PDB file of C-alpha atoms and ligand atoms in Angstrom:
ATOM      1  CA  MET A  25      13.087 211.857  83.507  1.00  0.00           C
ATOM      2  CA  GLU A  26      15.391 211.471  86.479  1.00  0.00           C
ATOM      3  CA  GLY A  27      14.639 212.857  89.948  1.00  0.00           C
ATOM      4  CA  ILE A  28      17.836 214.945  89.824  1.00  0.00           C
ATOM      5  CA  LEU A  29      16.032 217.448  87.619  1.00  0.00           C
ATOM      6  CA  LYS A  30      13.641 218.232  90.460  1.00  0.00           C
ATOM      7  CA  GLN A  31      16.457 218.760  92.989  1.00  0.00           C
ATOM      8  CA  PRO A  32      18.290 222.035  92.354  1.00  0.00           C
ATOM      9  CA  GLN A  33      21.258 221.179  94.602  1.00  0.00           C
ATOM     10  CA  ASN A  34      21.974 217.931  92.795  1.00  0.00           C
ATOM     11  CA  LEU A  35      21.473 219.588  89.443  1.00  0.00           C
ATOM     12  CA  ALA A  36      23.872 222.388  90.448  1.00  0.00           C
ATOM     13  CA  LYS A  37      26.535 219.784  91.320  1.00  0.00           C
ATOM     14  CA  LEU A  38      26.047 218.025  88.023  1.00  0.00           C
ATOM     15  CA  LEU A  39      26.318 221.291  86.064  1.00  0.00           C
ATOM     16  CA  GLN A  40      29.486 222.222  87.967  1.00  0.00           C
ATOM     17  CA  SER A  41      31.056 218.842  87.203  1.00  0.00           C
ATOM     18  CA  LEU A  42      30.272 219.260  83.493  1.00  0.00           C
ATOM     19  CA  VAL A  43      31.798 222.756  83.451  1.00  0.00           C
ATOM     20  CA  ASP A  44      34.917 221.439  85.243  1.00  0.00           C
ATOM     21  CA  GLU A  45      35.181 218.579  82.784  1.00  0.00           C
ATOM     22  CA  ALA A  46      34.785 220.922  79.787  1.00  0.00           C
ATOM     23  CA  SER A  47      37.454 223.279  81.121  1.00  0.00           C
ATOM     24  CA  LYS A  48      39.977 220.415  81.163  1.00  0.00           C
ATOM     25  CA  LEU A  49      39.325 219.266  77.600  1.00  0.00           C
ATOM     26  CA  PRO A  50      42.177 219.665  75.120  1.00  0.00           C
ATOM     27  CA  VAL A  51      41.933 222.963  73.241  1.00  0.00           C
ATOM     28  CA  GLU A  52      39.909 222.366  70.089  1.00  0.00           C
ATOM     29  CA  GLY A  53      38.434 224.732  67.499  1.00  0.00           C
ATOM     30  CA  ASP A  54      38.743 228.490  67.275  1.00  0.00           C
ATOM     31  CA  VAL A  55      36.796 231.645  68.077  1.00  0.00           C
ATOM     32  CA  ALA A  56      34.733 233.183  65.256  1.00  0.00           C
ATOM     33  CA  ASN A  57      37.356 235.341  63.597  1.00  0.00           C
ATOM     34  CA  TYR A  58      35.260 236.394  60.573  1.00  0.00           C
ATOM     35  CA  ILE A  59      33.682 238.895  63.004  1.00  0.00           C
ATOM     36  CA  PRO A  60      36.847 240.524  64.457  1.00  0.00           C
ATOM     37  CA  ALA A  61      35.168 241.713  67.690  1.00  0.00           C
ATOM     38  CA  LEU A  62      34.257 238.094  68.530  1.00  0.00           C
ATOM     39  CA  ALA A  63      37.863 237.011  68.064  1.00  0.00           C
ATOM     40  CA  ALA A  64      38.820 239.324  70.950  1.00  0.00           C
ATOM     41  CA  VAL A  65      36.800 237.332  73.532  1.00  0.00           C
ATOM     42  CA  ASN A  66      38.690 235.264  76.136  1.00  0.00           C
ATOM     43  CA  PRO A  67      38.234 231.738  74.720  1.00  0.00           C
ATOM     44  CA  ASP A  68      38.837 229.974  78.046  1.00  0.00           C
ATOM     45  CA  GLN A  69      35.388 230.534  79.497  1.00  0.00           C
ATOM     46  CA  GLN A  70      32.551 228.089  79.938  1.00  0.00           C
ATOM     47  CA  GLY A  71      29.112 228.505  81.439  1.00  0.00           C
ATOM     48  CA  LEU A  72      26.088 226.276  81.812  1.00  0.00           C
ATOM     49  CA  ALA A  73      22.563 227.201  82.953  1.00  0.00           C
ATOM     50  CA  VAL A  74      19.183 225.510  83.189  1.00  0.00           C
ATOM     51  CA  ALA A  75      15.897 227.419  83.568  1.00  0.00           C
ATOM     52  CA  THR A  76      12.945 225.204  84.392  1.00  0.00           C
ATOM     53  CA  ILE A  77       9.264 225.765  83.683  1.00  0.00           C
ATOM     54  CA  ASP A  78       8.612 225.812  87.423  1.00  0.00           C
ATOM     55  CA  GLY A  79      10.735 228.951  87.665  1.00  0.00           C
ATOM     56  CA  GLN A  80      14.105 227.665  88.922  1.00  0.00           C
ATOM     57  CA  VAL A  81      17.418 228.820  87.473  1.00  0.00           C
ATOM     58  CA  VAL A  82      20.436 226.632  88.216  1.00  0.00           C
ATOM     59  CA  SER A  83      23.886 227.361  86.787  1.00  0.00           C
ATOM     60  CA  ALA A  84      27.635 226.824  86.957  1.00  0.00           C
ATOM     61  CA  GLY A  85      30.875 228.363  85.690  1.00  0.00           C
ATOM     62  CA  ASP A  86      30.690 231.589  83.676  1.00  0.00           C
ATOM     63  CA  ALA A  87      26.890 231.505  83.463  1.00  0.00           C
ATOM     64  CA  THR A  88      26.545 235.154  84.479  1.00  0.00           C
ATOM     65  CA  VAL A  89      29.109 236.507  82.007  1.00  0.00           C
ATOM     66  CA  PRO A  90      27.504 238.279  79.005  1.00  0.00           C
ATOM     67  CA  PHE A  91      28.442 237.078  75.522  1.00  0.00           C
ATOM     68  CA  SER A  92      27.313 237.787  71.978  1.00  0.00           C
ATOM     69  CA  ILE A  93      24.236 235.642  71.324  1.00  0.00           C
ATOM     70  CA  GLN A  94      24.578 235.907  67.512  1.00  0.00           C
ATOM     71  CA  SER A  95      22.365 233.354  65.707  1.00  0.00           C
ATOM     72  CA  VAL A  96      20.445 232.419  68.850  1.00  0.00           C
ATOM     73  CA  SER A  97      18.813 235.839  68.405  1.00  0.00           C
ATOM     74  CA  LYS A  98      17.176 234.477  65.248  1.00  0.00           C
ATOM     75  CA  ILE A  99      14.649 232.769  67.546  1.00  0.00           C
ATOM     76  CA  PHE A 100      13.551 236.121  69.045  1.00  0.00           C
ATOM     77  CA  GLY A 101      13.199 237.700  65.593  1.00  0.00           C
ATOM     78  CA  LEU A 102      11.238 234.699  64.342  1.00  0.00           C
ATOM     79  CA  VAL A 103       8.745 234.802  67.237  1.00  0.00           C
ATOM     80  CA  MET A 104       8.161 238.529  66.669  1.00  0.00           C
ATOM     81  CA  ALA A 105       7.619 238.001  62.930  1.00  0.00           C
ATOM     82  CA  MET A 106       5.318 234.979  63.441  1.00  0.00           C
ATOM     83  CA  ASN A 107       3.241 237.026  65.874  1.00  0.00           C
ATOM     84  CA  ARG A 108       3.036 239.906  63.375  1.00  0.00           C
ATOM     85  CA  VAL A 109       2.354 238.213  60.022  1.00  0.00           C
ATOM     86  CA  GLY A 110       1.230 234.670  60.914  1.00  0.00           C
ATOM     87  CA  ASP A 111       1.414 231.985  58.236  1.00  0.00           C
ATOM     88  CA  GLN A 112       2.231 234.562  55.520  1.00  0.00           C
ATOM     89  CA  LEU A 113       5.814 234.189  56.698  1.00  0.00           C
ATOM     90  CA  TRP A 114       6.101 230.642  55.341  1.00  0.00           C
ATOM     91  CA  LYS A 115       5.553 231.874  51.774  1.00  0.00           C
ATOM     92  CA  ARG A 116       8.848 233.755  51.999  1.00  0.00           C
ATOM     93  CA  VAL A 117      10.944 231.290  53.994  1.00  0.00           C
ATOM     94  CA  HIS A 118      10.566 227.509  54.165  1.00  0.00           C
ATOM     95  CA  MET A 119      10.966 224.984  56.989  1.00  0.00           C
ATOM     96  CA  GLU A 120      13.425 222.484  55.524  1.00  0.00           C
ATOM     97  CA  PRO A 121      16.975 221.720  56.616  1.00  0.00           C
ATOM     98  CA  SER A 122      19.509 223.232  54.218  1.00  0.00           C
ATOM     99  CA  GLY A 123      22.368 220.735  54.544  1.00  0.00           C
ATOM    100  CA  GLN A 124      24.654 223.721  53.883  1.00  0.00           C
ATOM    101  CA  PRO A 125      26.750 226.028  56.068  1.00  0.00           C
ATOM    102  CA  PHE A 126      24.760 228.796  57.804  1.00  0.00           C
ATOM    103  CA  ASN A 127      26.008 231.519  55.449  1.00  0.00           C
ATOM    104  CA  SER A 128      25.895 229.560  52.188  1.00  0.00           C
ATOM    105  CA  ILE A 129      24.656 231.347  49.073  1.00  0.00           C
ATOM    106  CA  VAL A 130      24.547 228.569  46.427  1.00  0.00           C
ATOM    107  CA  GLN A 131      21.123 227.077  47.257  1.00  0.00           C
ATOM    108  CA  LEU A 132      19.482 230.496  47.221  1.00  0.00           C
ATOM    109  CA  GLU A 133      20.082 230.946  43.492  1.00  0.00           C
ATOM    110  CA  TRP A 134      18.612 227.540  42.584  1.00  0.00           C
ATOM    111  CA  GLU A 135      15.644 228.090  44.871  1.00  0.00           C
ATOM    112  CA  HIS A 136      14.654 231.535  43.542  1.00  0.00           C
ATOM    113  CA  GLY A 137      15.602 233.560  46.612  1.00  0.00           C
ATOM    114  CA  ILE A 138      13.434 231.584  49.084  1.00  0.00           C
ATOM    115  CA  PRO A 139      15.648 230.461  51.984  1.00  0.00           C
ATOM    116  CA  ARG A 140      15.361 226.891  53.250  1.00  0.00           C
ATOM    117  CA  ASN A 141      14.599 227.890  56.863  1.00  0.00           C
ATOM    118  CA  PRO A 142      14.579 230.914  59.219  1.00  0.00           C
ATOM    119  CA  PHE A 143      17.779 229.909  61.049  1.00  0.00           C
ATOM    120  CA  ILE A 144      20.287 230.046  58.201  1.00  0.00           C
ATOM    121  CA  ASN A 145      21.476 233.623  57.612  1.00  0.00           C
ATOM    122  CA  ALA A 146      19.374 234.089  54.443  1.00  0.00           C
ATOM    123  CA  GLY A 147      16.201 233.034  56.289  1.00  0.00           C
ATOM    124  CA  ALA A 148      16.937 235.289  59.252  1.00  0.00           C
ATOM    125  CA  ILE A 149      17.515 238.190  56.847  1.00  0.00           C
ATOM    126  CA  VAL A 150      14.023 237.641  55.352  1.00  0.00           C
ATOM    127  CA  VAL A 151      12.612 237.591  58.900  1.00  0.00           C
ATOM    128  CA  SER A 152      14.525 240.823  59.557  1.00  0.00           C
ATOM    129  CA  ASP A 153      12.929 242.337  56.444  1.00  0.00           C
ATOM    130  CA  ILE A 154       9.475 241.435  57.811  1.00  0.00           C
ATOM    131  CA  LEU A 155      10.327 243.158  61.102  1.00  0.00           C
ATOM    132  CA  ALA A 156      11.813 246.190  59.331  1.00  0.00           C
ATOM    133  CA  THR A 157       8.624 246.622  57.276  1.00  0.00           C
ATOM    134  CA  HIS A 158       6.116 245.883  60.066  1.00  0.00           C
ATOM    135  CA  TYR A 159       7.597 247.837  62.984  1.00  0.00           C
ATOM    136  CA  SER A 160       8.238 251.567  63.006  1.00  0.00           C
ATOM    137  CA  ALA A 161      11.182 251.001  65.407  1.00  0.00           C
ATOM    138  CA  CYS A 162      12.141 247.343  65.075  1.00  0.00           C
ATOM    139  CA  LYS A 163      15.451 247.641  66.964  1.00  0.00           C
ATOM    140  CA  THR A 164      13.736 249.099  70.032  1.00  0.00           C
ATOM    141  CA  ALA A 165      10.906 246.563  69.749  1.00  0.00           C
ATOM    142  CA  LEU A 166      13.399 243.684  69.744  1.00  0.00           C
ATOM    143  CA  VAL A 167      15.312 244.925  72.785  1.00  0.00           C
ATOM    144  CA  SER A 168      12.066 245.496  74.758  1.00  0.00           C
ATOM    145  CA  PHE A 169      10.817 242.029  73.800  1.00  0.00           C
ATOM    146  CA  VAL A 170      14.035 240.323  74.921  1.00  0.00           C
ATOM    147  CA  ARG A 171      14.182 242.326  78.164  1.00  0.00           C
ATOM    148  CA  GLN A 172      10.600 241.349  78.937  1.00  0.00           C
ATOM    149  CA  LEU A 173      11.387 237.656  78.273  1.00  0.00           C
ATOM    150  CA  ALA A 174      14.555 237.703  80.374  1.00  0.00           C
ATOM    151  CA  GLY A 175      12.963 239.782  83.146  1.00  0.00           C
ATOM    152  CA  CYS A 176      15.965 242.080  82.978  1.00  0.00           C
ATOM    153  CA  GLU A 177      16.172 245.729  81.882  1.00  0.00           C
ATOM    154  CA  THR A 178      19.935 245.732  81.423  1.00  0.00           C
ATOM    155  CA  ILE A 179      20.222 243.738  78.206  1.00  0.00           C
ATOM    156  CA  TYR A 180      21.903 245.703  75.401  1.00  0.00           C
ATOM    157  CA  PRO A 181      23.329 245.159  71.960  1.00  0.00           C
ATOM    158  CA  ASP A 182      27.142 245.220  71.966  1.00  0.00           C
ATOM    159  CA  HIS A 183      27.988 248.230  69.806  1.00  0.00           C
ATOM    160  CA  GLU A 184      31.502 247.029  69.013  1.00  0.00           C
ATOM    161  CA  VAL A 185      30.224 243.643  67.792  1.00  0.00           C
ATOM    162  CA  TYR A 186      27.500 245.389  65.785  1.00  0.00           C
ATOM    163  CA  LEU A 187      30.017 247.689  64.060  1.00  0.00           C
ATOM    164  CA  SER A 188      32.469 244.850  63.510  1.00  0.00           C
ATOM    165  CA  GLU A 189      29.842 242.741  61.785  1.00  0.00           C
ATOM    166  CA  LYS A 190      28.578 245.680  59.774  1.00  0.00           C
ATOM    167  CA  LEU A 191      32.112 246.374  58.512  1.00  0.00           C
ATOM    168  CA  HIS A 192      32.704 242.727  57.610  1.00  0.00           C
ATOM    169  CA  GLY A 193      29.190 241.855  56.457  1.00  0.00           C
ATOM    170  CA  ASN A 194      29.826 241.365  52.738  1.00  0.00           C
ATOM    171  CA  ARG A 195      28.479 237.818  52.624  1.00  0.00           C
ATOM    172  CA  ASN A 196      25.235 238.760  54.394  1.00  0.00           C
ATOM    173  CA  ALA A 197      24.926 241.739  52.044  1.00  0.00           C
ATOM    174  CA  ALA A 198      25.364 239.369  49.070  1.00  0.00           C
ATOM    175  CA  LEU A 199      22.580 237.122  50.424  1.00  0.00           C
ATOM    176  CA  ALA A 200      20.269 240.100  50.951  1.00  0.00           C
ATOM    177  CA  TYR A 201      20.901 241.623  47.495  1.00  0.00           C
ATOM    178  CA  LEU A 202      20.393 238.247  45.826  1.00  0.00           C
ATOM    179  CA  MET A 203      17.038 237.845  47.608  1.00  0.00           C
ATOM    180  CA  LYS A 204      16.106 241.430  46.729  1.00  0.00           C
ATOM    181  CA  SER A 205      16.668 240.543  43.054  1.00  0.00           C
ATOM    182  CA  PHE A 206      14.042 237.783  43.527  1.00  0.00           C
ATOM    183  CA  ASN A 207      11.666 240.302  45.218  1.00  0.00           C
ATOM    184  CA  ASN A 208      11.965 238.508  48.555  1.00  0.00           C
ATOM    185  CA  ILE A 209      13.272 241.615  50.363  1.00  0.00           C
ATOM    186  CA  GLU A 210      10.896 244.596  50.547  1.00  0.00           C
ATOM    187  CA  ALA A 211      12.781 247.214  52.558  1.00  0.00           C
ATOM    188  CA  GLU A 212      16.116 248.809  51.634  1.00  0.00           C
ATOM    189  CA  VAL A 213      18.852 246.172  51.958  1.00  0.00           C
ATOM    190  CA  GLN A 214      20.992 248.455  54.153  1.00  0.00           C
ATOM    191  CA  ASP A 215      18.096 248.934  56.621  1.00  0.00           C
ATOM    192  CA  VAL A 216      17.403 245.199  56.790  1.00  0.00           C
ATOM    193  CA  LEU A 217      21.079 244.400  57.403  1.00  0.00           C
ATOM    194  CA  ASP A 218      21.341 247.139  59.989  1.00  0.00           C
ATOM    195  CA  TYR A 219      18.507 245.533  61.977  1.00  0.00           C
ATOM    196  CA  TYR A 220      19.950 242.016  61.466  1.00  0.00           C
ATOM    197  CA  PHE A 221      23.399 243.010  62.796  1.00  0.00           C
ATOM    198  CA  HIS A 222      21.788 244.787  65.735  1.00  0.00           C
ATOM    199  CA  GLN A 223      19.798 241.628  66.570  1.00  0.00           C
ATOM    200  CA  CYS A 224      22.886 239.366  66.343  1.00  0.00           C
ATOM    201  CA  SER A 225      24.913 241.719  68.547  1.00  0.00           C
ATOM    202  CA  LEU A 226      22.672 241.341  71.623  1.00  0.00           C
ATOM    203  CA  SER A 227      24.748 240.492  74.647  1.00  0.00           C
ATOM    204  CA  MET A 228      23.279 238.113  77.237  1.00  0.00           C
ATOM    205  CA  THR A 229      24.340 235.601  79.886  1.00  0.00           C
ATOM    206  CA  CYS A 230      23.577 231.857  79.943  1.00  0.00           C
ATOM    207  CA  GLU A 231      21.093 232.443  82.775  1.00  0.00           C
ATOM    208  CA  GLN A 232      19.282 235.287  80.975  1.00  0.00           C
ATOM    209  CA  LEU A 233      19.091 233.349  77.733  1.00  0.00           C
ATOM    210  CA  ALA A 234      17.720 230.226  79.446  1.00  0.00           C
ATOM    211  CA  VAL A 235      14.981 232.208  81.232  1.00  0.00           C
ATOM    212  CA  SER A 236      14.094 234.188  78.125  1.00  0.00           C
ATOM    213  CA  LEU A 237      13.546 231.074  76.002  1.00  0.00           C
ATOM    214  CA  SER A 238      11.779 228.954  78.616  1.00  0.00           C
ATOM    215  CA  PHE A 239       8.387 229.615  76.963  1.00  0.00           C
ATOM    216  CA  LEU A 240       9.498 227.212  74.211  1.00  0.00           C
ATOM    217  CA  ALA A 241       9.510 224.370  76.759  1.00  0.00           C
ATOM    218  CA  ASN A 242       6.145 225.468  78.126  1.00  0.00           C
ATOM    219  CA  ARG A 243       3.849 225.532  75.061  1.00  0.00           C
ATOM    220  CA  GLY A 244       4.467 229.222  74.390  1.00  0.00           C
ATOM    221  CA  VAL A 245       3.649 230.476  77.915  1.00  0.00           C
ATOM    222  CA  HIS A 246       6.412 232.240  79.853  1.00  0.00           C
ATOM    223  CA  PRO A 247       6.744 230.345  83.138  1.00  0.00           C
ATOM    224  CA  HIS A 248       7.767 233.431  85.135  1.00  0.00           C
ATOM    225  CA  SER A 249       5.043 235.841  84.019  1.00  0.00           C
ATOM    226  CA  GLY A 250       2.338 233.403  82.866  1.00  0.00           C
ATOM    227  CA  GLN A 251       2.141 235.518  79.682  1.00  0.00           C
ATOM    228  CA  SER A 252       1.497 233.895  76.305  1.00  0.00           C
ATOM    229  CA  ILE A 253       4.563 234.697  74.164  1.00  0.00           C
ATOM    230  CA  CYS A 254       3.399 232.720  71.132  1.00  0.00           C
ATOM    231  CA  THR A 255       0.682 230.171  70.427  1.00  0.00           C
ATOM    232  CA  ARG A 256       1.171 226.549  71.430  1.00  0.00           C
ATOM    233  CA  ARG A 257       1.179 225.654  67.729  1.00  0.00           C
ATOM    234  CA  ASP A 258       3.955 228.150  67.005  1.00  0.00           C
ATOM    235  CA  ALA A 259       6.045 226.938  69.968  1.00  0.00           C
ATOM    236  CA  HIS A 260       5.771 223.397  68.573  1.00  0.00           C
ATOM    237  CA  ARG A 261       6.693 224.636  65.099  1.00  0.00           C
ATOM    238  CA  ILE A 262       9.725 226.587  66.305  1.00  0.00           C
ATOM    239  CA  ASN A 263      10.939 223.533  68.238  1.00  0.00           C
ATOM    240  CA  ALA A 264      10.456 221.397  65.121  1.00  0.00           C
ATOM    241  CA  ILE A 265      12.602 223.704  62.975  1.00  0.00           C
ATOM    242  CA  LEU A 266      15.186 223.963  65.766  1.00  0.00           C
ATOM    243  CA  SER A 267      15.389 220.142  65.725  1.00  0.00           C
ATOM    244  CA  THR A 268      15.968 219.910  61.989  1.00  0.00           C
ATOM    245  CA  SER A 269      17.938 223.114  61.321  1.00  0.00           C
ATOM    246  CA  GLY A 270      19.094 224.842  64.520  1.00  0.00           C
ATOM    247  CA  MET A 271      22.587 223.319  64.428  1.00  0.00           C
ATOM    248  CA  TYR A 272      22.974 223.836  60.659  1.00  0.00           C
ATOM    249  CA  ASP A 273      24.616 220.920  58.864  1.00  0.00           C
ATOM    250  CA  GLN A 274      25.396 219.299  62.206  1.00  0.00           C
ATOM    251  CA  SER A 275      21.661 219.103  63.048  1.00  0.00           C
ATOM    252  CA  GLY A 276      21.464 215.409  62.140  1.00  0.00           C
ATOM    253  CA  GLU A 277      24.381 214.510  64.401  1.00  0.00           C
ATOM    254  CA  PHE A 278      22.949 216.649  67.208  1.00  0.00           C
ATOM    255  CA  ALA A 279      19.545 214.910  66.927  1.00  0.00           C
ATOM    256  CA  PHE A 280      21.356 211.572  66.938  1.00  0.00           C
ATOM    257  CA  THR A 281      23.560 212.249  69.966  1.00  0.00           C
ATOM    258  CA  VAL A 282      21.509 214.731  72.031  1.00  0.00           C
ATOM    259  CA  GLY A 283      17.954 214.581  70.694  1.00  0.00           C
ATOM    260  CA  LEU A 284      16.729 218.064  71.652  1.00  0.00           C
ATOM    261  CA  PRO A 285      15.562 221.094  69.652  1.00  0.00           C
ATOM    262  CA  ALA A 286      18.593 223.405  69.726  1.00  0.00           C
ATOM    263  CA  LYS A 287      20.201 226.530  68.327  1.00  0.00           C
ATOM    264  CA  SER A 288      23.818 227.600  68.207  1.00  0.00           C
ATOM    265  CA  GLY A 289      25.454 230.995  67.770  1.00  0.00           C
ATOM    266  CA  VAL A 290      28.983 231.872  66.648  1.00  0.00           C
ATOM    267  CA  GLY A 291      29.502 233.678  69.964  1.00  0.00           C
ATOM    268  CA  GLY A 292      29.876 230.090  71.295  1.00  0.00           C
ATOM    269  CA  SER A 293      26.479 229.381  72.833  1.00  0.00           C
ATOM    270  CA  ILE A 294      24.059 226.524  72.310  1.00  0.00           C
ATOM    271  CA  ILE A 295      20.505 226.592  73.651  1.00  0.00           C
ATOM    272  CA  ALA A 296      18.552 223.332  73.916  1.00  0.00           C
ATOM    273  CA  VAL A 297      14.837 223.014  74.677  1.00  0.00           C
ATOM    274  CA  VAL A 298      13.646 220.159  76.887  1.00  0.00           C
ATOM    275  CA  PRO A 299       9.880 220.170  76.280  1.00  0.00           C
ATOM    276  CA  ASN A 300       7.811 220.331  79.492  1.00  0.00           C
ATOM    277  CA  TYR A 301      10.951 220.742  81.587  1.00  0.00           C
ATOM    278  CA  GLY A 302      13.021 223.811  80.656  1.00  0.00           C
ATOM    279  CA  VAL A 303      15.854 225.251  78.596  1.00  0.00           C
ATOM    280  CA  ILE A 304      19.584 224.490  78.824  1.00  0.00           C
ATOM    281  CA  VAL A 305      22.178 227.049  77.734  1.00  0.00           C
ATOM    282  CA  ALA A 306      25.864 226.190  77.390  1.00  0.00           C
ATOM    283  CA  TRP A 307      28.551 228.659  76.332  1.00  0.00           C
ATOM    284  CA  SER A 308      32.226 228.483  75.466  1.00  0.00           C
ATOM    285  CA  PRO A 309      33.712 230.549  72.611  1.00  0.00           C
ATOM    286  CA  ARG A 310      35.774 228.086  70.553  1.00  0.00           C
ATOM    287  CA  LEU A 311      33.862 226.717  67.540  1.00  0.00           C
ATOM    288  CA  ASN A 312      34.105 223.626  65.375  1.00  0.00           C
ATOM    289  CA  SER A 313      34.047 223.732  61.573  1.00  0.00           C
ATOM    290  CA  PHE A 314      30.217 223.918  61.534  1.00  0.00           C
ATOM    291  CA  GLY A 315      30.270 227.113  63.647  1.00  0.00           C
ATOM    292  CA  ASN A 316      29.035 225.264  66.754  1.00  0.00           C
ATOM    293  CA  SER A 317      30.861 225.561  70.106  1.00  0.00           C
ATOM    294  CA  CYS A 318      33.020 222.510  70.857  1.00  0.00           C
ATOM    295  CA  ARG A 319      32.757 222.702  74.641  1.00  0.00           C
ATOM    296  CA  ALA A 320      29.092 223.787  74.718  1.00  0.00           C
ATOM    297  CA  MET A 321      28.388 220.739  72.572  1.00  0.00           C
ATOM    298  CA  HIS A 322      30.320 218.575  75.028  1.00  0.00           C
ATOM    299  CA  MET A 323      28.448 219.930  78.074  1.00  0.00           C
ATOM    300  CA  ILE A 324      24.987 219.603  76.519  1.00  0.00           C
ATOM    301  CA  THR A 325      25.706 216.149  75.103  1.00  0.00           C
ATOM    302  CA  HIS A 326      26.799 214.831  78.482  1.00  0.00           C
ATOM    303  CA  LEU A 327      23.955 216.507  80.379  1.00  0.00           C
ATOM    304  CA  ALA A 328      21.389 215.055  77.968  1.00  0.00           C
ATOM    305  CA  GLU A 329      22.997 211.621  78.093  1.00  0.00           C
ATOM    306  CA  ARG A 330      23.333 211.596  81.878  1.00  0.00           C
ATOM    307  CA  LEU A 331      19.677 212.607  82.351  1.00  0.00           C
ATOM    308  CA  GLY A 332      18.168 210.783  79.385  1.00  0.00           C
ATOM    309  CA  LEU A 333      16.686 213.970  77.912  1.00  0.00           C
ATOM    310  CA  SER A 334      16.348 213.004  74.235  1.00  0.00           C
ATOM    311  CA  VAL A 335      12.841 213.655  72.936  1.00  0.00           C
ATOM    312  CA  TYR A 336      13.203 210.695  70.612  1.00  0.00           C
TER     313      TYR A 336
HETATM  314  O1  DON B   8      25.484 236.646  60.265  1.00  0.00           O
HETATM  315  C1  DON B   8      26.368 236.002  60.833  1.00  0.00           C
HETATM  316  O2  DON B   8      27.218 235.351  60.224  1.00  0.00           O
HETATM  317  C2  DON B   8      26.397 236.024  62.352  1.00  0.00           C
HETATM  318  N1  DON B   8      25.887 237.275  62.830  1.00  0.00           N
HETATM  319  C3  DON B   8      25.554 234.939  62.935  1.00  0.00           C
HETATM  320  C4  DON B   8      25.984 233.556  62.515  1.00  0.00           C
HETATM  321  C5  DON B   8      25.798 232.531  63.559  1.00  0.00           C
HETATM  322  O3  DON B   8      25.767 232.781  64.744  1.00  0.00           O
HETATM  323  C6  DON B   8      25.787 231.121  63.085  1.00  0.00           C
HETATM  324  N2  DON B   8      25.759 230.218  64.215  1.00  0.00           N
HETATM  325  N3  DON B   8      26.323 229.245  64.514  1.00  0.00           N
END
């Protein structure tokens, strides 16, 4: 790994140049308009942040502007559920790539209501069901967990995004009811969806998100607090599923071009884990046809290429 990673000033310059470059790219893609509140976000923003396992946070552009983390929140829910129910979880959700869009329903019928992985919507809804049945106040537990990870007490769900998704959540409701018919949802569907929308509506900045996920680059131990957030085995497993499924049916291309465990969200962010180094977060709202941010993809691809970060 190049020396630049150890020198915050040089890294800051590199991040700034990538943000500048991204901001000059031709306009490509569109904001997520199937959730109306996300369509209202200014699309001409881009942020980039790196949090290292030795405690540094380096960033550029709009890295301190909060955005809707959407599917990236599925990582937080998964860690909480893994910590609560252990390997039982893998009986109800598998660890295979789906090769389908994140909100696809077709596979779920063939595969008897067992989602392919915890990062497609169906899988995250099963994880949400586990949290809804194992926590007396799962929404509060999630927010406290994320605040503890980010070291910041001012992280909140965005109520407008939550309501917007709840009002337009027919596809997620269809997934949940289909799984309920296969007995893979225990709680009331409306309660599970309510938690799921709350989780997706969390609003965070690139810097906060990078710090909060840095335990994944550090064998499950949070570098700031020294606290064990999950076991080393579970950190490895989460990174493995991020590598194969975190970018949905663009995961193969992402592994090929970037080579890092990663997760995207339709709010326009992409997080990428660099094992034993840190976490990169890039954000820009316009998405490609896979639901992955065009400019975040550009920034992370060039950062990984420039620094030779691929784990392969
Ligand atoms: O359930 C949904 O469709 C959204 N709340 C989350 C989808 C998402 O972020 C997919 N990511 N690229």
